[in-house]
Coordinates of C-alpha atoms in Angstrom, one line a residue:
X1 CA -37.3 -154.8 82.1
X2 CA -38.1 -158.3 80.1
X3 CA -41.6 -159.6 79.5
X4 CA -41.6 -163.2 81.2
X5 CA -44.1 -165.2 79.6
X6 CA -42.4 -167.9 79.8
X7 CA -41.1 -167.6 76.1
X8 CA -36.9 -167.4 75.4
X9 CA -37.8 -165.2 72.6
X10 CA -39.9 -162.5 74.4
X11 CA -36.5 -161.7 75.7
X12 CA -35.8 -159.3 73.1
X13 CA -38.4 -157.3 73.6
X14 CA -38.0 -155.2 76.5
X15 CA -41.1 -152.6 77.8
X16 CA -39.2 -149.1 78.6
X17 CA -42.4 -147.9 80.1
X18 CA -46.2 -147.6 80.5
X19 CA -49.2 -145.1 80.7
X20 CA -52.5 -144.8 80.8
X21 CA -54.3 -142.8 78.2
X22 CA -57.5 -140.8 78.8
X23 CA -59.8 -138.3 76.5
X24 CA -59.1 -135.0 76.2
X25 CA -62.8 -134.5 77.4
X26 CA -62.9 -131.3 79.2
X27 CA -61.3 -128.9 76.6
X28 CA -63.3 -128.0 73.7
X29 CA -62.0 -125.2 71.3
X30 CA -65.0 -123.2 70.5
X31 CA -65.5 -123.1 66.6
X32 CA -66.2 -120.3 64.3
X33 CA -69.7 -120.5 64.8
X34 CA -69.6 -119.7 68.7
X35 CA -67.8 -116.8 68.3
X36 CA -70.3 -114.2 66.7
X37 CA -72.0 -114.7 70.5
X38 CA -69.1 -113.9 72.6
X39 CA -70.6 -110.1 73.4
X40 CA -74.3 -111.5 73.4
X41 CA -76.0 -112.2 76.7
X42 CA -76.7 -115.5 78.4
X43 CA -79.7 -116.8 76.8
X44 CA -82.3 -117.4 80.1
X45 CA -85.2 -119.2 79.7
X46 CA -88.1 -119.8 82.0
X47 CA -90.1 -122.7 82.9
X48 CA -93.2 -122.9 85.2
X49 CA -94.5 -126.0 87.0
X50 CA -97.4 -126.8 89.4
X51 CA -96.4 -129.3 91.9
X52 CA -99.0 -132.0 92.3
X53 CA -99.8 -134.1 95.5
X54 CA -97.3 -136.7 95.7
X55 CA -94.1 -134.8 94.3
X56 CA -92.5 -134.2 97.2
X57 CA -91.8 -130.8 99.0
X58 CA -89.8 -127.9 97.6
X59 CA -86.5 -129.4 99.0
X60 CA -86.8 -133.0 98.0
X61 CA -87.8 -131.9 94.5
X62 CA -85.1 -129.5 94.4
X63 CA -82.7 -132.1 95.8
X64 CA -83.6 -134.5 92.7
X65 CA -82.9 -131.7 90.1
X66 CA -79.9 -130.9 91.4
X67 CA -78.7 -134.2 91.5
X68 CA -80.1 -135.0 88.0
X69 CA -78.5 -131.9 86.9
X70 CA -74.9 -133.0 88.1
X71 CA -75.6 -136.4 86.2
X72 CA -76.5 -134.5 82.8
X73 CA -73.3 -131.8 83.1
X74 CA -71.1 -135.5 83.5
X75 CA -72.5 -135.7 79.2
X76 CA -72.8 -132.2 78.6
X77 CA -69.5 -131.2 80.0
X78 CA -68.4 -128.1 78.5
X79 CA -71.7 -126.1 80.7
X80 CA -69.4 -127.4 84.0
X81 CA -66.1 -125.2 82.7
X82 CA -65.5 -121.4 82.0
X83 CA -64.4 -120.1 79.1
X84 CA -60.7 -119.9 78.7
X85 CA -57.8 -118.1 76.0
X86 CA -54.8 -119.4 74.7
X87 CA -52.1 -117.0 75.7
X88 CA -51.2 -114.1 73.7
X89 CA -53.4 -111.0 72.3
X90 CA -56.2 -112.6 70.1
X91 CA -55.8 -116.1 71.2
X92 CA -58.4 -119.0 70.4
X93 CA -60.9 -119.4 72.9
X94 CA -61.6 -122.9 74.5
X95 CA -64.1 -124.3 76.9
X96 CA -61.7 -126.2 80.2
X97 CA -62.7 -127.3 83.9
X98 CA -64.9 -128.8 85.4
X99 CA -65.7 -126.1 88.1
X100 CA -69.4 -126.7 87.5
X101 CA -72.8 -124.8 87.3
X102 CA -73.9 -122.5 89.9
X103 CA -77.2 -123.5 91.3
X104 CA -79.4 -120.8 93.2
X105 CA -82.9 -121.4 95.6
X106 CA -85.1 -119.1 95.9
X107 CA -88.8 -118.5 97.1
X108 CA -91.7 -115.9 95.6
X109 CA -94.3 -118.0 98.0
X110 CA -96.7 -114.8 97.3
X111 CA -96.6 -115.9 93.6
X112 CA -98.9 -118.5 92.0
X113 CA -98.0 -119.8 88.7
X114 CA -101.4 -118.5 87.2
X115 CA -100.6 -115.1 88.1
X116 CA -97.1 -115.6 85.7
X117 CA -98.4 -118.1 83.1
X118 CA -101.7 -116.7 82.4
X119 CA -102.9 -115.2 79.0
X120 CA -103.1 -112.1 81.0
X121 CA -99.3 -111.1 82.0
X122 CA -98.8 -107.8 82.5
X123 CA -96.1 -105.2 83.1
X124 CA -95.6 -106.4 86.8
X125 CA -95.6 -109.9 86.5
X126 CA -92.9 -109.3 83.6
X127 CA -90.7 -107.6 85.9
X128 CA -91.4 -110.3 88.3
X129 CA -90.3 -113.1 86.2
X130 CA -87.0 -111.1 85.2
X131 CA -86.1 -111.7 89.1
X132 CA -86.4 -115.4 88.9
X133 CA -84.2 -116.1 86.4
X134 CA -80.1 -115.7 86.8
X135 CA -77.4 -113.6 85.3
X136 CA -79.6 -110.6 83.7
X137 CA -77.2 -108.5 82.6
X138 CA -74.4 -110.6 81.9
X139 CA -72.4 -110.8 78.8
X140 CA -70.9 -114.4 78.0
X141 CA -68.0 -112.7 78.0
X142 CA -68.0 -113.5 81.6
X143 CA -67.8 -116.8 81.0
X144 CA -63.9 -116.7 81.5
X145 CA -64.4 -116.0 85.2
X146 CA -68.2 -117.1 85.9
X147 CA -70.2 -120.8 85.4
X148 CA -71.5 -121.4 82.0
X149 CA -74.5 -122.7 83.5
X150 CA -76.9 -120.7 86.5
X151 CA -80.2 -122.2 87.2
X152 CA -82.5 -120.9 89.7
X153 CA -85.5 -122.8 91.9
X154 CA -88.1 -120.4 93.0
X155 CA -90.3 -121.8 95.5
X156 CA -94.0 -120.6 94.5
X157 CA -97.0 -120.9 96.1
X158 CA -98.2 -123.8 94.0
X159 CA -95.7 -124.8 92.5
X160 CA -92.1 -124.2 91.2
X161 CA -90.1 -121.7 88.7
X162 CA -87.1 -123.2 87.0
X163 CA -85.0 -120.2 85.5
X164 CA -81.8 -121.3 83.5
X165 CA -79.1 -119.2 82.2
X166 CA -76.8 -120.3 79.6
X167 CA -73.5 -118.9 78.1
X168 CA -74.7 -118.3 74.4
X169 CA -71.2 -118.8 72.9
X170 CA -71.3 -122.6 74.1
X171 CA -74.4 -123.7 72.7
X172 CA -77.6 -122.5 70.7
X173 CA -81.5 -123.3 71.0
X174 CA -81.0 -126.8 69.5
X175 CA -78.5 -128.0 72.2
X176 CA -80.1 -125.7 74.6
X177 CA -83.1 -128.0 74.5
X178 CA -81.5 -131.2 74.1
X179 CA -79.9 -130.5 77.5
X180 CA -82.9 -129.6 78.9
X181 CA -84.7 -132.6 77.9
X182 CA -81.8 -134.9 78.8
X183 CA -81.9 -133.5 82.5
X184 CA -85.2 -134.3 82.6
X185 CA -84.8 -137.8 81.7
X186 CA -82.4 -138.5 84.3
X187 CA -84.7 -136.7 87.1
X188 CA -87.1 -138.9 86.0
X189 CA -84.7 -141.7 86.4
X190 CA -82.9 -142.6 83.6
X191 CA -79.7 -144.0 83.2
X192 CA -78.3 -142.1 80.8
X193 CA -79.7 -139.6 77.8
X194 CA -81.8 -140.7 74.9
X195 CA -79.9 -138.6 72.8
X196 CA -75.9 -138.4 73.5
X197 CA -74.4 -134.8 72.8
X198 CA -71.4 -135.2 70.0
X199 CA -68.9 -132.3 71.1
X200 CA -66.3 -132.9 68.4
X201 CA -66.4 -129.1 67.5
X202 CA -63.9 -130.3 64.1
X203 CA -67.3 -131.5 63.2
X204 CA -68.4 -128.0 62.2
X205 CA -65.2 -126.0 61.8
X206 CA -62.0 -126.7 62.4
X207 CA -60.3 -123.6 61.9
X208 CA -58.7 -122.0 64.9
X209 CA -59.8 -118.3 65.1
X210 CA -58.7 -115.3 67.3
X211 CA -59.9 -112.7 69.2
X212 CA -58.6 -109.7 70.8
X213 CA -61.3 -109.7 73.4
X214 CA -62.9 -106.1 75.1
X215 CA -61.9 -105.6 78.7
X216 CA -65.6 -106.0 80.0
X217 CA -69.3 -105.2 78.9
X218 CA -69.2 -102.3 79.3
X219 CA -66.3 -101.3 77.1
X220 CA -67.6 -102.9 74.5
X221 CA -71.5 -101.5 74.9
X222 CA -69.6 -97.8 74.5
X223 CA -68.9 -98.9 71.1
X224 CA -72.4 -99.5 70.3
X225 CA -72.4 -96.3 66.8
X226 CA -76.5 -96.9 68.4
X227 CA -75.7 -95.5 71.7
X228 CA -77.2 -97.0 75.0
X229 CA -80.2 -99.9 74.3
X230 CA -83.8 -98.2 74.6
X231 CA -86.5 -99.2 76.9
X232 CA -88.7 -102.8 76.0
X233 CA -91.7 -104.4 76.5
X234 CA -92.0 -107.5 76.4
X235 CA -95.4 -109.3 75.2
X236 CA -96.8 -113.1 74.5
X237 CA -99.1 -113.6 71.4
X238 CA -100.5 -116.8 71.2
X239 CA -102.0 -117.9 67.6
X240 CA -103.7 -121.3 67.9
X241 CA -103.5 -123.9 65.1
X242 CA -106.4 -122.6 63.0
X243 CA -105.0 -119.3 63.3
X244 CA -101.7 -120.5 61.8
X245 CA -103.5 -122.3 59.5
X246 CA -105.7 -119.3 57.7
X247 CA -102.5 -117.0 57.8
X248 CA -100.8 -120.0 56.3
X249 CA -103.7 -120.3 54.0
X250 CA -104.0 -116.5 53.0
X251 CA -100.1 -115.9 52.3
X252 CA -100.5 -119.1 49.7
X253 CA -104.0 -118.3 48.2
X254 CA -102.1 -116.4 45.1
X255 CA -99.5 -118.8 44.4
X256 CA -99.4 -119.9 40.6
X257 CA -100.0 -123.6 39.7
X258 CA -96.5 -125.4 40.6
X259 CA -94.9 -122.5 43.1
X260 CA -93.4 -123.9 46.0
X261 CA -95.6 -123.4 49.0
X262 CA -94.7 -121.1 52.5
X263 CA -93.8 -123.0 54.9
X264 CA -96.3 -122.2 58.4
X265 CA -92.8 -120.1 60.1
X266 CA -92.5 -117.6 56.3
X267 CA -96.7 -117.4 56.6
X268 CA -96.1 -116.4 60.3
X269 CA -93.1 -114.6 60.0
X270 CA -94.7 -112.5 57.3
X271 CA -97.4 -111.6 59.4
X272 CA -95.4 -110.6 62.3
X273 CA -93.0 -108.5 59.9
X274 CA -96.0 -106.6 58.6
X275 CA -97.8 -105.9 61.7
X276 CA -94.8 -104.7 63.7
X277 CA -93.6 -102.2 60.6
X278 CA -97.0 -101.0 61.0
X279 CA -96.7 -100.4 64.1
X280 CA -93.3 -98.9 63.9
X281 CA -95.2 -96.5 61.7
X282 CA -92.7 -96.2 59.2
X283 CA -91.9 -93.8 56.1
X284 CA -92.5 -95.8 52.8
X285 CA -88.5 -95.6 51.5
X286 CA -87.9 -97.1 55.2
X287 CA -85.7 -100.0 55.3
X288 CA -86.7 -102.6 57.6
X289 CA -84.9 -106.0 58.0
X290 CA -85.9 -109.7 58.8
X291 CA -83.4 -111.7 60.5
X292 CA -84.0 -115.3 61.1
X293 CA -81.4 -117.5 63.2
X294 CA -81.4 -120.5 61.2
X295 CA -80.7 -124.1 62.5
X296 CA -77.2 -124.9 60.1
X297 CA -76.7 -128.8 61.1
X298 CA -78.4 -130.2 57.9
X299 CA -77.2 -126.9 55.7
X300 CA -74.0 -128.3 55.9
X301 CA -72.4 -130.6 53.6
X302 CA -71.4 -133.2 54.6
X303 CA -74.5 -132.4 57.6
X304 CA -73.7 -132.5 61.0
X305 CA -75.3 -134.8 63.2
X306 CA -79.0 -133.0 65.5
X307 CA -77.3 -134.3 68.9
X308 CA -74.0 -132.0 67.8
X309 CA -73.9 -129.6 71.1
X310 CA -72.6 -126.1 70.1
X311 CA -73.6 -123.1 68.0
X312 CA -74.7 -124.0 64.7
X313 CA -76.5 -121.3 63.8
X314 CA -76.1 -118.3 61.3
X315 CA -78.4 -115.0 60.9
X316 CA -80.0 -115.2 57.4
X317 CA -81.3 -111.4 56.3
X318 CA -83.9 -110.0 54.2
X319 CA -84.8 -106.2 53.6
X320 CA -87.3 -103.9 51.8
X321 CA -88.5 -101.1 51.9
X322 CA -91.4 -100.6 54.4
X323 CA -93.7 -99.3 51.7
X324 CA -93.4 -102.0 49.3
X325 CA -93.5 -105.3 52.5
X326 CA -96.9 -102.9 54.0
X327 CA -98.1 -102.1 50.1
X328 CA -97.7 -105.6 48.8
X329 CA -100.0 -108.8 49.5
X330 CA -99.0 -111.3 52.0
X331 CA -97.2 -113.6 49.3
X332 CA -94.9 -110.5 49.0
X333 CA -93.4 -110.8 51.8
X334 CA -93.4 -114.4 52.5
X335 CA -91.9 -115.0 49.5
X336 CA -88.8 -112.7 50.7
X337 CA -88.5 -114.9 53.4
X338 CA -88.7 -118.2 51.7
X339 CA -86.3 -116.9 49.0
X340 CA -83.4 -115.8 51.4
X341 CA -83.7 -119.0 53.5
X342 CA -83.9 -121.3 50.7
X343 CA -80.5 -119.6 49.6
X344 CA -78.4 -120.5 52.5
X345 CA -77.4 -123.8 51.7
X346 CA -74.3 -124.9 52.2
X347 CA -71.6 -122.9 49.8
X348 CA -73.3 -119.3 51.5
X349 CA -72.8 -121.1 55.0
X350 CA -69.2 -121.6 54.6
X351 CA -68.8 -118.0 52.4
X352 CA -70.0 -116.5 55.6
X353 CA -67.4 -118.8 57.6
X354 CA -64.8 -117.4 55.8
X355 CA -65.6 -113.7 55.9
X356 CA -65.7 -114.0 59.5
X357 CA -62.7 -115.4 60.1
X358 CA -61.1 -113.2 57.3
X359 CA -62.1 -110.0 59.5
X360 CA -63.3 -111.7 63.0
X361 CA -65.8 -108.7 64.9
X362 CA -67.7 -108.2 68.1
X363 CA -71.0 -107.9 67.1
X364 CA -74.2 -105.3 68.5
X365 CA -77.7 -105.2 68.2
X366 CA -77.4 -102.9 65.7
X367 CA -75.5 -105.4 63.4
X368 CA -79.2 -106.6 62.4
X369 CA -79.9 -104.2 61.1
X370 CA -82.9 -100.8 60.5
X371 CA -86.1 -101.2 62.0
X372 CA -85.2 -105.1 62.5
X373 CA -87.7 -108.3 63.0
X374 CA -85.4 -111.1 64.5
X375 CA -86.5 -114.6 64.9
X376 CA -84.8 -116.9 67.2
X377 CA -85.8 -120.2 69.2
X378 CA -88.1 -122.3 67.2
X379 CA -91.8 -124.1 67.3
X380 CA -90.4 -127.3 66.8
X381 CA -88.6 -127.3 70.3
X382 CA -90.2 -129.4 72.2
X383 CA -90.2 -127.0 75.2
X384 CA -93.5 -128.4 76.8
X385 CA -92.4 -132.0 76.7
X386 CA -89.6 -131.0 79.6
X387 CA -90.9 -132.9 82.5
X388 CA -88.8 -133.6 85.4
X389 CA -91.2 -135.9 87.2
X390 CA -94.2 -133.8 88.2
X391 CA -96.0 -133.1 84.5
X392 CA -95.3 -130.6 81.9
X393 CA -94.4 -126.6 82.4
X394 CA -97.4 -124.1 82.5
X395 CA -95.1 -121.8 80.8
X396 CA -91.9 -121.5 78.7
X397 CA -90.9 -117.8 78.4
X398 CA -87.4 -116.0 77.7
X399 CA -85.6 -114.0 80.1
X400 CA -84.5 -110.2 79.5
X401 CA -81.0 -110.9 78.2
X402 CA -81.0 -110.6 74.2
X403 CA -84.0 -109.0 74.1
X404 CA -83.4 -105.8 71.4
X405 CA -86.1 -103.9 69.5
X406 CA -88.2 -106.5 67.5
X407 CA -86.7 -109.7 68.7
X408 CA -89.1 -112.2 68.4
X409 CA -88.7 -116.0 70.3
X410 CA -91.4 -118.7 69.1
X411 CA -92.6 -121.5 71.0
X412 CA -95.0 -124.2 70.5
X413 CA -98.6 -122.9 71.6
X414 CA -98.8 -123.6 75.8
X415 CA -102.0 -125.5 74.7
X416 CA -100.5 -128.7 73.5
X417 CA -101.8 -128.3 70.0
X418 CA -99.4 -129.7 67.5
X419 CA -99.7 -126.4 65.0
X420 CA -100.2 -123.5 67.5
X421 CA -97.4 -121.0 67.9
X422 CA -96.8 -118.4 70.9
X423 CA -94.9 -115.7 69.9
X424 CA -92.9 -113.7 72.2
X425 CA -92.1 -110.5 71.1
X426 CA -90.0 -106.8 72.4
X427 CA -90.6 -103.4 70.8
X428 CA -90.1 -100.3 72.1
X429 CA -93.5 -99.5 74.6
X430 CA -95.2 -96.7 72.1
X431 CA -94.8 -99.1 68.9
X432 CA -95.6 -101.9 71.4
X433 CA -99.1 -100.3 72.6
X434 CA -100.2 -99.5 68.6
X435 CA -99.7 -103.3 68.0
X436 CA -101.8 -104.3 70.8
X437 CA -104.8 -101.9 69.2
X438 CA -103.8 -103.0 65.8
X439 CA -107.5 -104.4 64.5
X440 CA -105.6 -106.7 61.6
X441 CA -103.6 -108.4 64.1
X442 CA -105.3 -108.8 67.2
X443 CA -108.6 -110.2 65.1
X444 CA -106.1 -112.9 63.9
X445 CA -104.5 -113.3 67.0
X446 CA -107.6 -113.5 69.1
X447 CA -109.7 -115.2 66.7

C-alpha cells in the first residue's frame, strides 16, 4: 500500500510489510567456560535466618521471597530455562525457556538455628542440613530436563533456612552471589537490581563448542579410572582476623627487601595445604596438588565486566612433593601459590580455552589431581550482607554436591569482622579426625 501523508511524492514509496522486533532474550549459548561443569553437581548453598518480631509469619515471609524471586529470574533469566542441544551428536548446548525455578516449603520446627549455625556442628546436624537443601545428588547434566534453579524454605523453630541449588554450568560463585544479593534487594523492595547481570556470553567466548553428552550420571560416574567417591566429613574452621593476620604475618616474615608480599588467601591457603598433607600423612616423594578456582573477569584482555552472569572461572594448579611443602618454611609454599596465580593472566587463560575446545572432556574429581587441596567460593563474597528484609543470615554453609576429598569453600568469618575467614573443609573422616587433634592448627585456629 502508499504512505498518505499528504505528500504527492511519498507515492513512490510503497511499505510491503511490517514487524515487530524483540531480543533474543531467552536463549543464551553457553560458552567455553560453562562447559568444564556440565558433569559437576549443582552448587547448593545454605543460608540461616532468625525471624524477628515484626517479620511476618512463615507464609507471608515466604510469600515475599517467592515473589521477589520471580522479579529477580525476569533479570537473571537463563536460572528460569533448562538446558538445551542443538540437534545432532555433539551439538552446542544453550540455555532456552522460561519454564522457571522450582520452589519447595518445608518445616524442621524441631530445629533451632543455634543447633545448625553454632561453632559446635556436629555429625548430626551436618546430615540435617544436607536435607534442607534441594537436588543432592544431581548432576547439571539434568539441567536439560530439570529447573536450573531449586530453592527450599524450611520453617524452623526460630527462624527460617533458605537452601538454593544452582546448575553450575550456568553460572559460578561471582554470579551466584550477585543473584543472591539482587533477590534480596527486590524482597526488600526495590525496583530493580543495583547491579544489572550482562548475559552477552560473546563477551567471554564466542566460539561454538560441542559435546557428545553421557546418557546420565551414572554412566558417566562408571568412568571415574578412581572408582566410586569415598565417604566425607564435612567441617567449619573459623580463623578470626588476627588469626589471618599472624599466618599472614609468619608466611611474609622471610621475604627479602623488595619481594612481593602473600596476599591473606596464599598465607591462608598455605596453611590449609600444609595442615591437611599432614594429616593425609603422606610419604615424602608424595605428590599433592593445590587447585584454586580463580575469578577470570579481569584476567581477560580486553576484561569482562564483574556483573557478566556465567562461568568465568578456570582451575589454576600447583604441585610438590609432600616432603618438600611439609619440610619447607611457610614462604615455601605460599610462594607456590602466589607464583602459579600470578601466571594466569590472560595469554594462559585463552591457551587453556583453546586446548579445551581442541579436545573438549567430561571432567571427575580426579582431574584435580593426587592428594588434592581445592579452593573454591571466596572471602570477598559478601555472603552475610544477603538480607531479604529480616537482618543478616546466622550462617552461610555449602551443601553436599561437589564436595570431593580436600575441597575447601571460604567465606567471610560469620562474625562480621572485615579480615576473618571460615573455612569449610571435606577430607576423608580418619585424615579428617588427625586434623582436628593437629596442635599446629587448632592453636592457630582457636587462638
Amino acid at each position: 500500500m502508499a504512505v498518505d501523508n499528504g505528500d504527492a511524492a511519498a507515492m513512490a514509496v510503497a511499505v510491503t510489510g511490517t514487524r515487530t522486533v524483540a531480543p533474543a532474550k531467552t536463549r543464551v549459548t553457553l560458552a567455553t567456560f560453562d562447559l568444564p561443569y556440565i558433569t559437576f553437581y549443582y552448587n547448593q548453598k545454605l543460608l540461616l535466618y532468625r525471624l524477628p518480631q515484626g517479620a511476618g509469619d512463615f507464609q507471608d515471609v515466604t510469600a515475599r521471597m517467592a515473589d521477589a524471586l520471580g522479579g529477580a529470574l525476569a533479570y537473571f533469566y537463563p536460572l528460569a530455562g533448562r538446558i538445551r542441544q542443538e540437534k545432532g551428536d555433539g551439538g552446542a548446548l544453550y540455555v532456552d525457556g522460561e519454564e522457571g525455578a522450582e520452589v519447595v516449603e518445608a518445616a524442621a520446627e524441631g530445629v533451632s538455628v543455634d543447633q545448625l549455625a553454632g561453632e559446635d556442628c556436629g555429625e548430626e546436624a551436618e546430615k540435617l542440613m544436607q536435607q534442607l537443601i534441594p537436588y543432592t545428588g544431581v548432576m547439571n547434566l539434568e539441567g536439560l530436563r530439570r529447573p536450573l534453579l531449586a530453592v527450599q524454605f524450611t520453617k524452623l523453630k526460630d527462624g527460617i533456612a533458605v537452601g538454593c541449588a544452582f546448575n553450575h554450568a550456568v553460572l559460578d560463585g561471582t554470579a551466584t552471589w550477585h543473584f543472591m544479593s539482587s533477590w534480596a534487594e527486590l524482597c526488600r523492595g526495590a525496583a530493580a537490581p543495583s547491579a544489572l547481570p550482562i548475559h552477552n556470553r560473546a563477551m567471554a567466548r564466542s566460539v561454538r563448542v560441542g559435546l557428545t553428552l553421557p546418557a546420565s550420571a551414572e554412566a558417566h560416574e562408571k568412568t571415574d579410572p578412581n572408582g566410586p567417591k569415598k565417604p566425607l566429613v564435612a567441617r567449619v574452621f573459623s580463623f578470626p582476623e588476627p588469626v589471618v593476620a599472624r599466618i599472614k604475618a609468619a608466611a611474609n616474615a622471610a621475604l627479602p627487601p623488595g619481594a612481593k608480599p602473600f596476599s591473606a588467601f596464599q598465607s591462608l591457603g598455605a596453611h590449609i595445604w600444609r595442615s591437611v598433607s599432614r594429616a593425609r600423612e603422606l610419604g615424602p616423594a608424595d605428590i599433592t596438588v593445590f587447585a584454586v578456582f580463580a575469578d577470570c573477569r579481569s584476567r581477560l584482555d580486553p576484561p569482562v565486566p564483574a556483573t557478566y552472569f556465567g562461568n568465568l572461572i578456570q582451575a589454576v594448579f600447583t604441585g610438590v612433593p609432600a616432603g618438600m611443602l611439609l619440610g619447607g618454611p611457610p614462604e615455601l609454599a605460599a610462594g607456590m601459590l602466589q607464583k602459579a596465580i600470578g601466571e594466569h593472566d590472560a595469554a594462559a587463560v585463552t591457551r587453556r580455552l583453546d586446548e579445551y575446545e581442541a579436545a573438549p572432556k567430561l571432567f571427575h574429581y580426579s582431574d584435580a589431581g593426587p592428594n588434592c587441596v581445592a579452593v573454591g567460593s571466596s572471602p570477598r563474597f559478601r555472603v552475610y550482607d544477603v538480607d531479604f528484609g529480616f537482618g543478616r543470615p546466622e550462617r552461610v554453609r555449602s551443601g553436599g554436591n561437589n564436595k570431593f576429598d580436600g575441597m575447601v569453600y571460604l567465606y567471610p568469618g560469620r562474625g562480621g569482622d572485615s579480615g576473618g575467614i571460615d573455612v569449610e573443609l571435606a577430607l576423608q573422616p580418619e585424615p579428617m579426625q588427625r586434623l582436628e587433634k593437629d596442635e599446629e592448627f587448632l592453636q592457630v585456629a582457636a587462638a
